[in-house]
Coordinates of C-alpha atoms and ligand atoms in Angstrom, one line a residue:
M67 CA 33.4 102.1 -5.8
A68 CA 37.1 101.8 -6.5
T69 CA 37.9 102.2 -10.2
A70 CA 40.3 99.9 -12.0
T71 CA 43.3 101.6 -13.6
R72 CA 45.6 100.9 -16.5
A73 CA 47.9 97.9 -16.2
P74 CA 51.2 97.9 -14.3
T75 CA 54.4 96.9 -16.1
N76 CA 54.8 93.4 -14.5
L77 CA 51.3 92.4 -15.6
R78 CA 52.4 90.3 -18.6
R79 CA 54.9 88.2 -16.6
R80 CA 52.4 87.5 -13.9
L81 CA 49.7 86.4 -16.5
E82 CA 52.2 84.2 -18.2
E83 CA 52.8 82.3 -15.0
V84 CA 49.1 81.4 -15.0
V85 CA 48.3 80.6 -18.6
G86 CA 51.6 80.1 -20.3
A87 CA 53.5 82.7 -22.5
E88 CA 51.8 81.6 -25.7
H89 CA 48.3 82.4 -24.3
V90 CA 49.1 86.0 -23.3
R91 CA 49.1 88.3 -26.4
T92 CA 50.3 91.8 -26.4
D93 CA 51.2 92.1 -30.1
A94 CA 49.7 94.9 -32.1
G95 CA 47.5 92.5 -34.2
A96 CA 45.9 91.1 -31.0
L97 CA 45.4 94.5 -29.4
L98 CA 43.7 95.7 -32.6
T99 CA 41.5 92.7 -33.1
Y100 CA 40.3 92.5 -29.5
G101 CA 39.9 96.3 -29.3
T102 CA 36.5 96.0 -31.0
D103 CA 33.5 93.7 -31.3
A104 CA 30.5 93.6 -33.7
T105 CA 29.3 97.1 -32.6
P106 CA 30.1 99.8 -35.1
L107 CA 32.0 102.9 -34.2
E108 CA 33.3 101.7 -30.8
R109 CA 36.9 100.8 -30.2
G110 CA 39.3 100.5 -27.3
E111 CA 42.8 99.1 -26.7
P112 CA 43.5 96.3 -24.2
D113 CA 46.8 96.0 -22.4
A114 CA 46.8 92.2 -22.9
V115 CA 44.7 89.5 -24.4
V116 CA 44.6 86.3 -22.3
L117 CA 43.2 82.9 -23.4
P118 CA 42.7 80.6 -20.4
A119 CA 42.0 76.9 -20.8
A120 CA 40.5 76.0 -17.4
T121 CA 38.6 77.4 -14.4
E122 CA 41.7 77.5 -12.3
E123 CA 43.4 79.7 -14.9
V124 CA 40.5 82.1 -15.0
A125 CA 40.7 82.2 -11.2
G126 CA 44.4 82.9 -11.4
V127 CA 44.0 85.8 -13.9
L128 CA 41.1 87.3 -11.8
R129 CA 43.2 87.1 -8.6
I130 CA 46.0 89.1 -10.3
A131 CA 43.7 91.6 -11.9
D132 CA 41.9 92.3 -8.7
E133 CA 45.1 92.7 -6.8
L134 CA 46.5 95.1 -9.4
R135 CA 43.1 96.7 -10.1
V136 CA 43.3 96.0 -13.8
P137 CA 40.0 95.8 -15.8
V138 CA 39.0 92.4 -17.1
I139 CA 36.6 92.1 -20.0
A140 CA 35.3 88.5 -20.5
R141 CA 34.8 87.7 -24.1
G142 CA 33.3 84.9 -26.2
S143 CA 33.2 85.5 -29.9
G144 CA 32.7 89.3 -29.7
T145 CA 29.5 89.2 -31.7
N146 CA 27.6 91.4 -29.3
L147 CA 26.0 94.6 -30.7
S148 CA 26.3 96.8 -27.6
A149 CA 30.1 97.3 -27.3
G150 CA 30.0 94.9 -24.4
T151 CA 33.5 93.6 -25.0
V152 CA 35.1 96.9 -26.1
P153 CA 38.0 97.5 -23.6
H154 CA 37.5 101.3 -23.5
R155 CA 39.5 101.6 -20.3
G156 CA 42.2 99.1 -21.3
G157 CA 42.9 96.0 -19.2
I158 CA 42.8 92.3 -20.0
V159 CA 40.5 90.9 -22.6
L160 CA 39.8 87.4 -21.3
V161 CA 38.9 85.3 -24.3
L162 CA 37.1 82.1 -23.4
T163 CA 37.1 80.3 -26.7
R164 CA 39.7 77.8 -25.7
M165 CA 37.3 76.6 -23.0
N166 CA 35.2 74.9 -25.7
R167 CA 34.4 71.4 -24.4
I168 CA 30.9 69.9 -24.3
R169 CA 31.3 67.8 -21.2
E170 CA 28.0 65.9 -21.3
I171 CA 24.7 65.6 -23.1
S172 CA 22.3 63.7 -20.8
A173 CA 19.1 62.4 -22.3
A174 CA 18.1 61.0 -18.9
D175 CA 18.4 64.3 -17.1
L176 CA 17.6 66.4 -20.2
V177 CA 20.7 68.6 -19.6
A178 CA 23.9 69.6 -21.3
V179 CA 27.0 70.5 -19.4
C180 CA 29.6 72.6 -21.3
E181 CA 32.3 75.2 -21.0
P182 CA 31.5 78.8 -22.0
G183 CA 33.5 78.9 -25.2
V184 CA 31.3 76.3 -27.0
R185 CA 29.6 77.8 -30.0
T186 CA 25.8 77.8 -29.8
I187 CA 25.4 75.8 -33.0
E188 CA 27.8 73.1 -31.8
L189 CA 25.8 72.7 -28.6
A190 CA 22.5 72.6 -30.7
Q191 CA 24.0 70.0 -33.0
A192 CA 25.3 67.8 -30.2
A193 CA 21.9 67.9 -28.6
A194 CA 20.2 67.1 -31.9
A195 CA 22.4 64.1 -32.3
E196 CA 20.8 62.7 -29.2
G197 CA 17.2 63.6 -30.3
L198 CA 17.2 66.7 -28.1
L199 CA 16.7 70.4 -28.6
F200 CA 18.6 73.4 -27.3
P201 CA 16.1 76.1 -28.3
P202 CA 18.0 79.5 -28.0
D203 CA 19.1 80.3 -31.5
P204 CA 20.3 83.9 -32.0
G205 CA 21.0 84.9 -35.6
S206 CA 24.7 84.7 -34.7
H207 CA 24.5 81.0 -33.6
T208 CA 27.2 79.8 -36.0
T209 CA 29.8 82.1 -34.3
A210 CA 28.5 83.2 -30.8
T211 CA 29.4 81.2 -27.7
V212 CA 27.1 79.8 -25.1
G213 CA 28.9 81.9 -22.4
G214 CA 28.1 85.0 -24.5
N215 CA 24.5 83.9 -24.9
V216 CA 24.1 83.5 -21.2
A217 CA 25.9 86.8 -20.3
E218 CA 23.6 88.6 -22.8
C219 CA 20.5 86.5 -22.1
S220 CA 20.2 86.2 -25.9
G221 CA 16.9 85.6 -27.6
G222 CA 16.4 84.5 -31.2
L223 CA 13.9 83.3 -33.7
R224 CA 12.2 80.7 -31.4
A225 CA 11.8 82.9 -28.3
L226 CA 8.1 83.4 -28.6
K227 CA 7.4 79.7 -28.0
Y228 CA 10.5 78.5 -26.2
G229 CA 11.7 81.6 -24.3
V230 CA 15.2 83.1 -24.1
T231 CA 18.6 81.7 -22.9
R232 CA 17.7 82.4 -19.3
D233 CA 14.9 79.8 -19.5
Y234 CA 17.6 77.1 -20.2
V235 CA 20.2 77.9 -17.6
L236 CA 20.0 75.4 -14.7
G237 CA 23.4 75.8 -13.2
V238 CA 26.5 78.0 -13.5
E239 CA 30.0 77.8 -12.3
A240 CA 31.6 81.2 -12.1
V241 CA 34.7 82.9 -10.9
L242 CA 34.5 86.1 -8.8
P243 CA 37.1 88.9 -9.1
G244 CA 39.2 87.7 -6.1
G245 CA 39.5 84.2 -7.7
E246 CA 36.7 82.5 -5.6
V247 CA 34.8 79.9 -7.6
I248 CA 31.1 79.7 -7.0
R249 CA 28.4 77.3 -8.2
S250 CA 24.8 78.2 -8.4
G251 CA 22.0 75.7 -9.3
G252 CA 22.9 72.5 -11.1
R253 CA 21.0 69.8 -12.9
L254 CA 17.8 70.1 -10.8
V255 CA 14.6 71.5 -12.3
K256 CA 13.5 72.5 -8.8
D257 CA 15.9 74.2 -6.5
V258 CA 15.0 77.3 -4.4
A259 CA 17.8 77.2 -1.9
G260 CA 19.1 80.8 -1.6
Y261 CA 18.9 83.7 -4.0
D262 CA 18.9 82.7 -7.6
L263 CA 22.4 83.7 -8.5
R264 CA 22.4 81.8 -11.8
R265 CA 19.5 84.0 -13.0
L266 CA 21.3 87.1 -11.8
L267 CA 24.3 86.1 -13.9
C268 CA 22.0 85.7 -17.0
G269 CA 22.3 89.1 -18.8
S270 CA 25.0 90.3 -16.4
E271 CA 27.2 91.2 -19.4
G272 CA 30.5 90.2 -17.8
T273 CA 30.2 92.7 -14.9
L274 CA 29.6 90.4 -12.0
A275 CA 31.6 87.2 -12.5
V276 CA 33.3 85.1 -15.3
M277 CA 31.2 82.0 -16.1
T278 CA 33.3 78.9 -16.6
E279 CA 30.8 76.1 -16.8
L280 CA 27.1 76.0 -17.7
T281 CA 24.5 73.4 -17.1
L282 CA 21.7 73.9 -19.6
R283 CA 18.2 72.5 -19.9
L284 CA 17.4 70.5 -23.1
L285 CA 14.0 69.5 -24.5
P286 CA 12.9 66.5 -26.6
A287 CA 13.4 67.5 -30.2
P288 CA 10.1 68.3 -32.0
E289 CA 9.0 65.7 -34.6
A290 CA 8.4 68.1 -37.4
S291 CA 8.1 71.7 -38.3
G292 CA 6.1 74.0 -40.7
T293 CA 6.9 77.4 -42.2
G294 CA 4.8 80.0 -44.0
M295 CA 4.8 83.6 -45.2
A296 CA 2.2 86.3 -45.8
Y297 CA 2.5 89.6 -47.6
F298 CA 0.6 92.7 -46.5
E299 CA 0.1 96.1 -48.1
D300 CA 1.2 97.8 -44.9
L301 CA 2.6 96.9 -41.6
G302 CA -0.5 97.8 -39.7
D303 CA -2.3 94.9 -41.3
A304 CA 0.6 92.6 -40.5
A305 CA 0.6 93.7 -36.9
R306 CA -3.1 93.0 -36.6
A307 CA -2.5 89.6 -38.0
V308 CA 0.1 89.0 -35.3
S309 CA -2.6 89.8 -32.6
R310 CA -5.1 87.6 -34.4
V311 CA -2.7 84.7 -34.6
L312 CA -1.9 84.9 -30.9
A313 CA -5.6 85.2 -30.0
S314 CA -6.4 82.1 -32.1
G315 CA -5.0 79.7 -29.5
V316 CA -1.7 79.1 -31.4
L317 CA 1.7 79.7 -29.9
P318 CA 3.9 79.8 -33.0
V319 CA 7.6 78.9 -32.9
T320 CA 8.3 81.7 -35.3
L321 CA 6.5 85.0 -35.9
E322 CA 8.9 87.4 -37.6
F323 CA 8.4 90.5 -39.7
L324 CA 10.2 92.6 -42.3
D325 CA 9.1 96.0 -43.4
R326 CA 9.2 97.4 -47.0
V327 CA 12.9 98.6 -46.8
C328 CA 14.0 95.1 -45.5
I329 CA 12.0 93.1 -48.1
D330 CA 13.6 95.2 -50.9
A331 CA 17.1 94.9 -49.5
V332 CA 16.8 91.1 -49.0
E333 CA 15.5 90.6 -52.5
G334 CA 18.2 92.7 -54.0
Y335 CA 20.8 90.7 -52.0
S336 CA 19.5 87.1 -52.4
Q337 CA 17.0 87.1 -55.3
I338 CA 14.7 84.6 -53.8
G339 CA 11.5 85.9 -55.4
L340 CA 10.2 88.1 -52.6
D341 CA 7.4 90.5 -53.6
R342 CA 9.1 93.9 -53.6
S343 CA 5.8 95.8 -53.9
A344 CA 4.6 94.5 -50.5
G345 CA 4.5 96.8 -47.5
A346 CA 5.3 94.0 -45.0
L347 CA 6.2 90.4 -44.8
L348 CA 5.2 88.1 -41.9
I349 CA 7.0 84.8 -41.5
F350 CA 5.3 82.2 -39.3
G351 CA 6.1 78.7 -38.2
Q352 CA 5.2 75.9 -35.9
D353 CA 6.9 72.7 -34.7
G354 CA 5.8 69.6 -32.9
D355 CA 3.4 66.8 -33.8
P356 CA 2.6 66.8 -37.6
G357 CA -1.1 66.8 -37.0
A358 CA -0.9 69.9 -34.7
I359 CA 1.4 71.6 -37.1
E360 CA -1.1 71.2 -40.0
R361 CA -3.9 72.6 -37.7
D362 CA -1.8 75.5 -36.5
M363 CA -0.4 76.5 -39.9
A364 CA -3.9 76.6 -41.3
R365 CA -5.1 78.8 -38.4
M366 CA -2.2 81.2 -38.9
A367 CA -2.8 81.4 -42.6
Q368 CA -6.5 82.1 -41.9
A369 CA -5.6 84.8 -39.4
C370 CA -3.4 86.5 -42.0
E371 CA -6.1 86.3 -44.7
A372 CA -8.6 87.8 -42.3
E373 CA -6.4 90.8 -41.8
G374 CA -6.0 91.4 -45.5
A375 CA -2.9 89.5 -46.5
T376 CA -2.4 89.9 -50.2
E377 CA -0.7 86.5 -50.5
V378 CA -0.2 83.6 -48.1
R379 CA 2.1 80.7 -48.8
I380 CA 2.9 77.6 -46.8
A381 CA 6.3 76.0 -47.6
G382 CA 5.7 72.6 -49.2
S383 CA 9.1 71.2 -48.5
E384 CA 12.0 71.6 -46.1
A385 CA 14.0 73.3 -48.8
E386 CA 11.3 75.9 -49.3
A387 CA 11.0 76.4 -45.6
A388 CA 14.7 76.9 -45.3
D389 CA 14.5 79.6 -48.1
V390 CA 11.8 81.5 -46.2
L391 CA 13.8 81.4 -42.9
A392 CA 17.0 82.3 -44.9
A393 CA 15.2 85.5 -46.0
R394 CA 14.8 86.5 -42.4
R395 CA 18.4 85.7 -41.5
A396 CA 19.6 87.6 -44.5
V397 CA 18.1 90.9 -43.5
L398 CA 21.2 92.2 -41.6
P399 CA 23.8 91.3 -44.3
A400 CA 21.3 92.6 -47.0
L401 CA 20.9 96.0 -45.3
S402 CA 24.7 96.2 -44.5
R403 CA 25.5 96.1 -48.2
L404 CA 23.5 99.2 -49.0
E405 CA 25.9 101.6 -47.2
P406 CA 29.3 101.3 -45.5
L407 CA 27.9 101.8 -41.9
T408 CA 25.0 99.8 -40.4
I409 CA 23.7 100.5 -36.9
L410 CA 21.2 97.9 -35.7
E411 CA 19.1 98.6 -32.7
D412 CA 16.9 96.5 -30.4
A413 CA 14.0 98.5 -29.0
T414 CA 11.1 96.4 -27.6
V415 CA 7.5 97.3 -27.0
P416 CA 4.4 95.4 -25.9
R417 CA 3.5 93.4 -29.0
S418 CA 0.1 95.1 -29.4
R419 CA 2.0 98.4 -30.1
I420 CA 4.3 97.1 -32.9
A421 CA 2.5 98.9 -35.7
E422 CA 2.4 102.2 -33.9
M423 CA 6.1 101.9 -33.0
V424 CA 7.1 101.1 -36.6
A425 CA 5.0 104.1 -37.8
R426 CA 6.8 106.3 -35.4
I427 CA 10.2 105.0 -36.6
Q428 CA 9.2 105.7 -40.2
E429 CA 8.2 109.2 -39.3
I430 CA 11.6 109.8 -37.6
A431 CA 13.4 108.3 -40.6
E432 CA 11.6 110.6 -43.0
R433 CA 12.1 113.7 -40.8
E434 CA 15.8 113.0 -40.3
G435 CA 16.5 112.0 -43.9
L436 CA 17.7 108.5 -42.9
M437 CA 17.2 105.1 -44.4
I438 CA 15.9 102.9 -41.6
G439 CA 14.7 99.3 -42.2
T440 CA 12.8 97.6 -39.4
F441 CA 12.5 93.9 -38.9
G442 CA 12.3 91.6 -35.9
H443 CA 10.6 89.2 -33.7
A444 CA 6.9 90.4 -34.1
G445 CA 5.6 87.8 -31.7
D446 CA 8.0 89.2 -29.0
G447 CA 7.5 92.9 -29.7
N448 CA 11.2 93.0 -30.3
L449 CA 12.1 95.4 -33.2
H450 CA 15.5 95.9 -34.9
P451 CA 15.3 99.3 -36.5
T452 CA 18.5 99.4 -38.6
V453 CA 20.0 102.6 -40.1
V454 CA 22.3 102.4 -43.0
L455 CA 24.5 105.3 -43.9
D456 CA 27.8 106.6 -45.0
A457 CA 30.2 106.5 -42.0
G458 CA 32.0 109.6 -43.5
D459 CA 28.9 111.7 -43.3
T460 CA 29.3 112.9 -39.7
A461 CA 26.1 114.9 -39.8
A462 CA 24.1 111.8 -40.8
V463 CA 25.8 109.8 -38.0
E464 CA 24.8 112.5 -35.5
R465 CA 21.2 112.4 -36.9
A466 CA 21.2 108.6 -36.6
H467 CA 22.2 108.8 -32.9
A468 CA 19.5 111.4 -32.3
A469 CA 17.0 109.2 -34.1
F470 CA 17.8 106.3 -31.8
D471 CA 17.6 108.5 -28.7
E472 CA 14.1 109.4 -29.8
I473 CA 13.2 105.7 -30.6
F474 CA 14.3 104.6 -27.2
A475 CA 12.4 107.3 -25.5
I476 CA 9.2 106.3 -27.4
A477 CA 9.8 102.6 -26.5
I478 CA 10.0 103.5 -22.8
E479 CA 7.0 105.7 -23.0
M480 CA 5.1 102.7 -24.6
G481 CA 6.1 100.5 -21.6
G482 CA 8.9 98.9 -23.6
S483 CA 12.6 98.5 -23.3
I484 CA 15.8 100.0 -24.7
T485 CA 17.0 96.4 -25.4
G486 CA 15.2 93.2 -25.8
E487 CA 18.2 90.9 -26.4
H488 CA 21.3 92.8 -27.3
G489 CA 22.2 94.1 -23.9
V490 CA 23.1 97.5 -22.5
G491 CA 26.9 97.3 -22.9
L492 CA 28.6 100.6 -23.4
V493 CA 26.4 102.0 -26.0
K494 CA 23.1 102.0 -24.1
L495 CA 24.3 102.8 -20.6
R496 CA 23.2 106.4 -20.9
H497 CA 19.6 105.3 -21.6
L498 CA 19.4 102.9 -18.7
E499 CA 18.5 105.3 -16.0
R500 CA 15.6 106.6 -18.1
Q501 CA 14.1 103.1 -18.2
L502 CA 14.9 101.9 -14.7
G503 CA 15.0 105.1 -12.7
A504 CA 17.7 106.4 -10.4
G505 CA 16.7 104.2 -7.4
Q506 CA 16.9 100.9 -9.3
L507 CA 20.1 101.9 -11.0
A508 CA 21.6 102.5 -7.5
L509 CA 20.4 99.0 -6.5
L510 CA 22.1 97.5 -9.5
R511 CA 25.3 99.3 -8.5
R512 CA 25.1 97.9 -5.0
I513 CA 24.7 94.4 -6.4
K514 CA 27.7 95.0 -8.7
H515 CA 29.7 96.2 -5.6
A516 CA 28.8 93.0 -3.7
F517 CA 30.3 90.8 -6.5
D518 CA 33.1 93.1 -7.6
P519 CA 34.1 95.6 -4.8
N520 CA 37.2 96.8 -6.7
G521 CA 35.2 97.4 -9.9
I522 CA 37.5 95.4 -12.2
L523 CA 34.9 93.4 -14.2
N524 CA 33.9 95.2 -17.4
P525 CA 34.1 98.6 -15.8
G526 CA 32.0 101.4 -17.3
K527 CA 29.4 99.0 -18.6
L528 CA 26.1 97.8 -17.1
G529 CA 25.8 98.4 -13.3
S530 CA 29.2 100.3 -13.1
Ligands
FAD872 C1 24.7 88.9 -37.3 C2 24.3 88.9 -35.8 C3 23.0 88.4 -35.5 C4 22.7 88.4 -34.1 N1 21.5 87.9 -33.8 C5 21.1 87.9 -32.5 C6 19.8 87.4 -32.1 O1 19.0 86.9 -33.0 N2 19.5 87.4 -30.8 C7 20.3 87.9 -29.9 O2 19.9 87.9 -28.7 N3 21.5 88.4 -30.2 C8 21.9 88.4 -31.5 N4 23.2 88.9 -31.8 C9 24.0 89.5 -30.7 C10 25.1 88.5 -30.2 O3 25.5 87.5 -31.2 C11 24.7 87.8 -28.9 O4 24.6 88.7 -27.9 C12 25.6 86.6 -28.5 O5 25.0 85.9 -27.4 C13 27.0 87.1 -28.1 O6 27.8 85.9 -27.9 P1 29.4 86.1 -28.0 O7 30.0 84.8 -27.7 O8 29.8 86.7 -29.3 O9 29.7 87.1 -26.8 P2 30.6 88.4 -26.7 O10 30.2 89.4 -27.7 O11 32.0 88.0 -26.7 O12 30.3 88.9 -25.2 C14 29.0 89.4 -24.9 C15 28.9 89.8 -23.5 O13 29.0 88.6 -22.7 C16 30.1 88.7 -21.7 N5 30.7 87.4 -21.6 C17 31.1 86.6 -22.7 N6 31.5 85.4 -22.2 C18 31.3 85.5 -20.8 C19 31.6 84.6 -19.7 N7 32.0 83.3 -20.0 N8 31.4 85.0 -18.5 C20 30.9 86.2 -18.2 N9 30.6 87.1 -19.2 C21 30.8 86.8 -20.5 C22 31.0 89.8 -22.4 O14 31.8 90.5 -21.4 C23 30.0 90.7 -23.0 O15 29.5 91.6 -22.1 C24 23.6 88.9 -33.1 C25 24.8 89.5 -33.5 C26 25.2 89.4 -34.9 C27 26.5 90.0 -35.2

């Protein structure tokens, strides 16, 4: 495949003709800001930062970039944790946040139509105002964009019951590198005409096309919700409670866990009365009809008690429920405050193997002398082992990388994945072949070549 190279000198002038001079940035501040994303330790430097306002402008930029063989890195809010928007080979960072209109919320068709730069929370709020639910809710929902959610196929706290972003993408308008605009799917629930390109674009991490409009499935909003928490002496008991809950005929909306390190960090950070002596905390919840919620919450509480929970509490008010969920959302900021550098990972295993996986992570942490807190979506088998350390301690940083290499190898050996929701990006590319095998990786590259023969879209990332 042809490789994109650094930008020629007339690039800025040609881009200005498409989007206007004020929307092409080459000042040092912009190049610094857009050289990085939420991933620690990774940085690049773009040649230009371009902020288009419409599909035709995206097409114009891609036409020029393809002709000049300049890399293009599509970007929403840059909250990804896999260095997916780091311009490590230079090029154009194409920021889609000016394309932030919600075009339609249709209660009749149960769809939303929006531009990619709409923030997830804005879409959820617009849907809620019409009595509807947009279920994907990554922890970054106040900042992340819908385009970024689709490109990463983001999950979140409700994935166990409602699925991930992919399950809500009905239609996509996207621009190919030569500037051709394609549409795949639409507002239909049933449509099997041709290969399912919109699904292929879910999780494509900006390597196949730039998405410029999304048609998303909405659901009727649930009438009510319930939230509870259970403490356990150790994570093995909590993991067995997860299996018991799932076997009890309940499909919870939330089933999240925190290990001892995370409980301690969250309590130190937000002082909400968590029991610091506990070995594990399980947060469970349900939504829907009030009668069904009462029944399911009772069943989940019983399952936790049956597996030796030391304390089970059901939130008695919305405020109390919000506090419980806030504890889960606070884990990352709480851990981040312990040391200057936080590396959060995303290994996923079959849910029946969570306890075993966490035990292996703890063994590795002890052996390597690292502080690793593990939390995550217990119901999905999606773990976020998070190491906190001093960035200046290069030996510790090396040990952390080695620890994650080992954690990914164990996840794969258990039939899991190197990433459940954060994507491959730049940082996990070297682990991809181990999971997929050389043959499948070669197929990914052929698909990439069909979309992007000159290799200009996010080169050096997934599929490149
Ligand atoms: C505190 C915190 C909590 C988080 N919690 C979660 C969580 O619970 N679940 C989860 O899944 N993730 C989570 N994330 C990761 C991240 O927020 C998600 O991946 C999010 O969807 C990224 O959206 P973004 O707008 O920031 O995209 P960006 O980071 O800007 O881009 C992400 C990827 O999408 C591509 N892209 C962006 N827009 C387009 C487009 N229009 N067309 C084509 N490609 C595009 C980029 O090239 C890049 O590869 C979290 C991150 C943080 C910092």
